[in-house]
């Protein structure tokens, strides 16, 4: 089995790449410019500045460690390409996002909003046009989950909702790690779009967060809290509207 080789004299790049590889449990070997490249190395990750010094046919560079690892894994797969691609999403105001191709973690990140997940999905699908893509979304945080679900439903993706009760990990990247667990856990396939109307508890929580946002000055109305939950308003905008007195709920 071929593995990734890590070849760089840049201490920071070396540390960041090792962290990215270990987080994804990917086998690799550390190399030195003065050493012969072992036969079981299929691709080498290095820095842009050092790439011309690497005498190997498959070399990848990227300043972002996760992207570099994703490129290296894609290069290992070769011309056959990835057949089965699963995207895992840990719902929230900033959803965790993970891509697993043929059983390997290719990429993890955090989306800036539920709606932004759609853009990340589009990028992945473009990179792997021949793959069979399934998107799995954790069942928690119902309103944000359903915002993500409905966006992807409208785009025609294969969707599953996964019981995520055992996906929370104690780590520096819990949302991303949860997204990986969600990606590798089969779920059920809903037959229709989901309700995005927030429950009473979600409304109260947004009102609580609005007090924190405003340093205790205001509590947004239920109507504004509902709009925040559905992604129609940002928390900052809702607090500004409430502060100005233009909301009458």
Short mmCIF file of C-alpha atoms in Angstrom, two decimals:
data_model
loop_
_atom_site.label_atom_id
_atom_site.label_comp_id
_atom_site.label_asym_id
_atom_site.label_seq_id
_atom_site.Cartn_x
_atom_site.Cartn_y
_atom_site.Cartn_z
CA UNK A 1 0.00 0.00 0.00
CA UNK A 2 1.40 3.37 -1.02
CA UNK A 3 1.58 6.19 1.52
CA UNK A 4 2.14 9.95 1.63
CA UNK A 5 5.66 11.28 2.04
CA UNK A 6 6.23 14.55 3.91
CA UNK A 7 9.35 16.36 2.71
CA UNK A 8 10.14 19.88 3.94
CA UNK A 9 12.81 21.72 5.89
CA UNK A 10 10.30 24.40 6.91
CA UNK A 11 9.60 23.73 10.63
CA UNK A 12 6.21 25.43 10.69
CA UNK A 13 4.98 23.73 7.50
CA UNK A 14 6.26 20.39 8.80
CA UNK A 15 4.44 20.74 12.12
CA UNK A 16 1.16 21.86 10.52
CA UNK A 17 1.22 19.05 7.95
CA UNK A 18 1.93 16.42 10.60
CA UNK A 19 -0.98 17.72 12.68
CA UNK A 20 -3.33 17.52 9.67
CA UNK A 21 -2.21 13.99 8.79
CA UNK A 22 -2.46 12.70 12.36
CA UNK A 23 -5.88 14.24 12.93
CA UNK A 24 -7.14 12.25 9.94
CA UNK A 25 -5.30 9.06 10.95
CA UNK A 26 -3.47 8.99 7.62
CA UNK A 27 -0.29 6.94 7.29
CA UNK A 28 2.76 8.89 6.15
CA UNK A 29 6.54 8.89 6.27
CA UNK A 30 8.84 11.82 6.99
CA UNK A 31 11.55 12.29 4.37
CA UNK A 32 14.79 14.22 4.00
CA UNK A 33 16.12 15.89 0.85
CA UNK A 34 19.34 13.88 1.15
CA UNK A 35 17.57 10.52 1.34
CA UNK A 36 16.33 8.16 -1.36
CA UNK A 37 12.53 8.18 -1.67
CA UNK A 38 11.17 4.74 -0.64
CA UNK A 39 9.23 2.70 -3.20
CA UNK A 40 6.07 2.64 -1.07
CA UNK A 41 5.73 6.45 -1.19
CA UNK A 42 3.10 7.37 -3.77
CA UNK A 43 2.99 11.15 -3.42
CA UNK A 44 5.00 13.83 -1.64
CA UNK A 45 3.75 16.89 0.22
CA UNK A 46 6.20 19.79 0.34
CA UNK A 47 6.24 23.59 0.23
CA UNK A 48 6.02 25.64 -2.94
CA UNK A 49 9.56 26.94 -2.38
CA UNK A 50 10.99 23.42 -2.12
CA UNK A 51 8.91 21.74 -4.82
CA UNK A 52 11.50 22.16 -7.59
CA UNK A 53 14.10 20.35 -5.49
CA UNK A 54 11.92 17.25 -5.12
CA UNK A 55 12.73 14.69 -7.79
CA UNK A 56 9.43 12.83 -7.84
CA UNK A 57 6.55 12.59 -10.32
CA UNK A 58 3.72 13.22 -7.84
CA UNK A 59 4.32 16.33 -5.72
CA UNK A 60 1.62 18.50 -4.13
CA UNK A 61 1.86 21.88 -2.42
CA UNK A 62 -0.68 24.05 -0.66
CA UNK A 63 -0.30 26.57 2.19
CA UNK A 64 -3.44 25.12 3.80
CA UNK A 65 -2.54 21.77 5.46
CA UNK A 66 -6.01 20.24 4.99
CA UNK A 67 -6.04 21.15 1.30
CA UNK A 68 -2.53 19.74 0.84
CA UNK A 69 -3.59 16.46 2.43
CA UNK A 70 -6.73 16.34 0.28
CA UNK A 71 -4.63 16.85 -2.87
CA UNK A 72 -2.20 14.15 -1.77
CA UNK A 73 -4.99 11.66 -1.15
CA UNK A 74 -6.51 12.45 -4.54
CA UNK A 75 -3.10 11.87 -6.15
CA UNK A 76 -2.79 8.50 -4.37
CA UNK A 77 -6.15 7.41 -5.79
CA UNK A 78 -4.79 8.15 -9.28
CA UNK A 79 -6.63 8.15 -12.56
CA UNK A 80 -9.33 5.77 -11.31
CA UNK A 81 -10.75 8.60 -9.20
CA UNK A 82 -12.86 8.42 -6.06
CA UNK A 83 -15.97 6.29 -6.47
CA UNK A 84 -17.92 6.90 -3.26
CA UNK A 85 -17.88 10.33 -1.66
CA UNK A 86 -19.65 11.06 1.62
CA UNK A 87 -20.01 14.56 3.03
CA UNK A 88 -20.72 14.86 6.76
CA UNK A 89 -22.25 17.98 8.29
CA UNK A 90 -22.47 18.76 11.99
CA UNK A 91 -25.29 21.36 12.10
CA UNK A 92 -25.02 24.63 14.00
CA UNK A 93 -24.58 28.33 13.41
CA UNK A 94 -21.11 27.40 12.09
CA UNK A 95 -21.51 23.82 10.81
CA UNK A 96 -18.70 21.31 10.90
CA UNK A 97 -17.92 19.92 7.43
CA UNK A 98 -16.07 16.75 6.43
CA UNK A 99 -15.43 14.92 3.17
CA UNK A 100 -14.73 11.17 3.13
CA UNK A 101 -13.74 9.54 -0.15
CA UNK A 102 -13.61 5.75 -0.46
CA UNK A 103 -13.23 5.50 3.31
CA UNK A 104 -10.51 8.15 3.67
CA UNK A 105 -10.96 11.57 5.27
CA UNK A 106 -10.10 14.02 2.49
CA UNK A 107 -10.97 17.35 4.05
CA UNK A 108 -12.48 18.97 7.14
CA UNK A 109 -13.50 22.57 7.78
CA UNK A 110 -16.09 24.80 9.44
CA UNK A 111 -18.67 26.68 7.36
CA UNK A 112 -19.37 30.31 8.34
CA UNK A 113 -23.15 29.74 8.23
CA UNK A 114 -25.71 27.00 7.46
CA UNK A 115 -26.33 28.45 3.99
CA UNK A 116 -22.59 28.52 3.22
CA UNK A 117 -22.52 24.72 3.37
CA UNK A 118 -24.03 24.69 -0.13
CA UNK A 119 -20.95 26.43 -1.56
CA UNK A 120 -18.60 23.94 0.11
CA UNK A 121 -20.64 21.05 -1.29
CA UNK A 122 -20.53 22.54 -4.79
CA UNK A 123 -16.73 22.81 -4.61
CA UNK A 124 -16.38 19.16 -3.57
CA UNK A 125 -18.76 17.93 -6.28
CA UNK A 126 -16.84 19.92 -8.90
CA UNK A 127 -13.56 18.35 -7.77
CA UNK A 128 -15.03 14.82 -8.03
CA UNK A 129 -17.53 14.92 -10.94
CA UNK A 130 -17.73 11.12 -11.36
CA UNK A 131 -18.17 10.19 -7.70
CA UNK A 132 -21.38 8.89 -6.14
CA UNK A 133 -22.10 11.62 -3.56
CA UNK A 134 -24.15 11.15 -0.38
CA UNK A 135 -24.58 13.95 2.17
CA UNK A 136 -25.21 13.05 5.81
CA UNK A 137 -26.42 15.68 8.28
CA UNK A 138 -26.47 15.29 12.06
CA UNK A 139 -29.94 15.33 13.61
CA UNK A 140 -29.14 17.93 16.32
CA UNK A 141 -29.80 21.70 16.29
CA UNK A 142 -33.07 21.18 14.43
CA UNK A 143 -33.58 24.60 12.85
CA UNK A 144 -30.00 24.97 11.60
CA UNK A 145 -30.05 21.34 10.48
CA UNK A 146 -33.18 21.91 8.45
CA UNK A 147 -31.81 25.13 6.94
CA UNK A 148 -28.87 23.10 5.61
CA UNK A 149 -31.09 20.19 4.57
CA UNK A 150 -33.54 22.33 2.60
CA UNK A 151 -30.77 24.19 0.78
CA UNK A 152 -29.20 20.92 -0.35
CA UNK A 153 -32.59 19.32 -1.07
CA UNK A 154 -33.36 22.11 -3.52
CA UNK A 155 -30.07 21.36 -5.28
CA UNK A 156 -31.04 17.71 -5.78
CA UNK A 157 -28.48 15.97 -3.56
CA UNK A 158 -28.87 12.54 -1.93
CA UNK A 159 -29.45 13.32 1.74
CA UNK A 160 -29.53 11.38 5.00
CA UNK A 161 -30.12 12.51 8.58
CA UNK A 162 -27.89 10.79 11.13
CA UNK A 163 -28.32 10.21 14.87
CA UNK A 164 -25.31 12.19 16.13
CA UNK A 165 -25.59 11.45 19.85
CA UNK A 166 -22.29 9.57 19.89
CA UNK A 167 -20.34 11.82 17.54
CA UNK A 168 -19.11 14.51 19.96
CA UNK A 169 -15.34 14.31 20.48
CA UNK A 170 -13.06 15.97 23.02
CA UNK A 171 -10.60 17.68 20.69
CA UNK A 172 -9.44 21.05 19.40
CA UNK A 173 -11.77 20.69 16.40
CA UNK A 174 -14.95 19.09 17.82
CA UNK A 175 -17.30 20.28 15.06
CA UNK A 176 -15.04 18.94 12.31
CA UNK A 177 -14.46 15.66 14.13
CA UNK A 178 -18.21 15.26 14.67
CA UNK A 179 -18.74 15.85 10.95
CA UNK A 180 -16.34 12.99 10.18
CA UNK A 181 -18.26 10.67 12.52
CA UNK A 182 -21.53 11.74 10.90
CA UNK A 183 -20.09 11.06 7.44
CA UNK A 184 -19.24 7.45 8.31
CA UNK A 185 -22.57 6.74 10.05
CA UNK A 186 -25.54 5.69 7.87
CA UNK A 187 -28.78 7.61 8.48
CA UNK A 188 -32.37 7.66 7.28
CA UNK A 189 -33.56 9.26 4.04
CA UNK A 190 -36.29 11.89 4.50
CA UNK A 191 -38.84 12.10 1.69
CA UNK A 192 -39.55 15.84 1.86
CA UNK A 193 -38.18 19.24 2.88
CA UNK A 194 -37.97 19.94 6.59
CA UNK A 195 -39.72 22.49 8.81
CA UNK A 196 -37.48 25.45 9.72
CA UNK A 197 -39.84 27.08 12.22
CA UNK A 198 -37.86 27.23 15.51
CA UNK A 199 -39.17 25.62 18.68
CA UNK A 200 -39.82 27.53 21.90
CA UNK A 201 -36.47 26.54 23.39
CA UNK A 202 -34.55 27.83 20.38
CA UNK A 203 -36.35 31.18 20.53
CA UNK A 204 -35.55 31.56 24.23
CA UNK A 205 -31.91 30.67 23.62
CA UNK A 206 -31.58 33.28 20.86
CA UNK A 207 -33.14 35.86 23.18
CA UNK A 208 -30.57 34.89 25.82
CA UNK A 209 -27.76 35.22 23.28
CA UNK A 210 -29.07 38.63 22.24
CA UNK A 211 -28.59 39.84 25.82
CA UNK A 212 -24.99 38.64 25.69
CA UNK A 213 -24.49 40.25 22.28
CA UNK A 214 -25.78 43.59 23.57
CA UNK A 215 -24.00 43.37 26.96
CA UNK A 216 -27.40 43.17 28.66
CA UNK A 217 -28.88 46.25 26.96
CA UNK A 218 -31.71 44.54 25.06
CA UNK A 219 -33.52 41.27 24.55
CA UNK A 220 -34.70 40.76 20.99
CA UNK A 221 -38.38 40.08 20.46
CA UNK A 222 -39.73 36.63 19.67
CA UNK A 223 -40.35 37.70 16.09
CA UNK A 224 -36.75 38.84 15.64
CA UNK A 225 -35.46 35.71 17.39
CA UNK A 226 -37.47 33.58 14.98
CA UNK A 227 -35.93 35.41 12.01
CA UNK A 228 -32.44 34.90 13.42
CA UNK A 229 -33.11 31.17 13.84
CA UNK A 230 -34.30 30.88 10.23
CA UNK A 231 -31.29 32.77 8.87
CA UNK A 232 -33.31 35.78 7.76
CA UNK A 233 -31.43 38.14 10.11
CA UNK A 234 -28.03 38.10 11.78
CA UNK A 235 -27.92 38.44 15.56
CA UNK A 236 -26.20 41.82 15.18
CA UNK A 237 -28.95 43.12 12.89
CA UNK A 238 -31.66 41.84 15.22
CA UNK A 239 -30.07 43.60 18.21
CA UNK A 240 -29.76 46.82 16.20
CA UNK A 241 -33.42 46.67 15.17
CA UNK A 242 -34.53 46.00 18.75
CA UNK A 243 -32.32 48.81 20.05
CA UNK A 244 -33.74 51.30 17.54
CA UNK A 245 -37.28 50.55 18.65
CA UNK A 246 -38.45 49.79 15.11
CA UNK A 247 -39.69 46.32 16.08
CA UNK A 248 -43.10 46.22 17.75
CA UNK A 249 -43.50 42.53 18.64
#
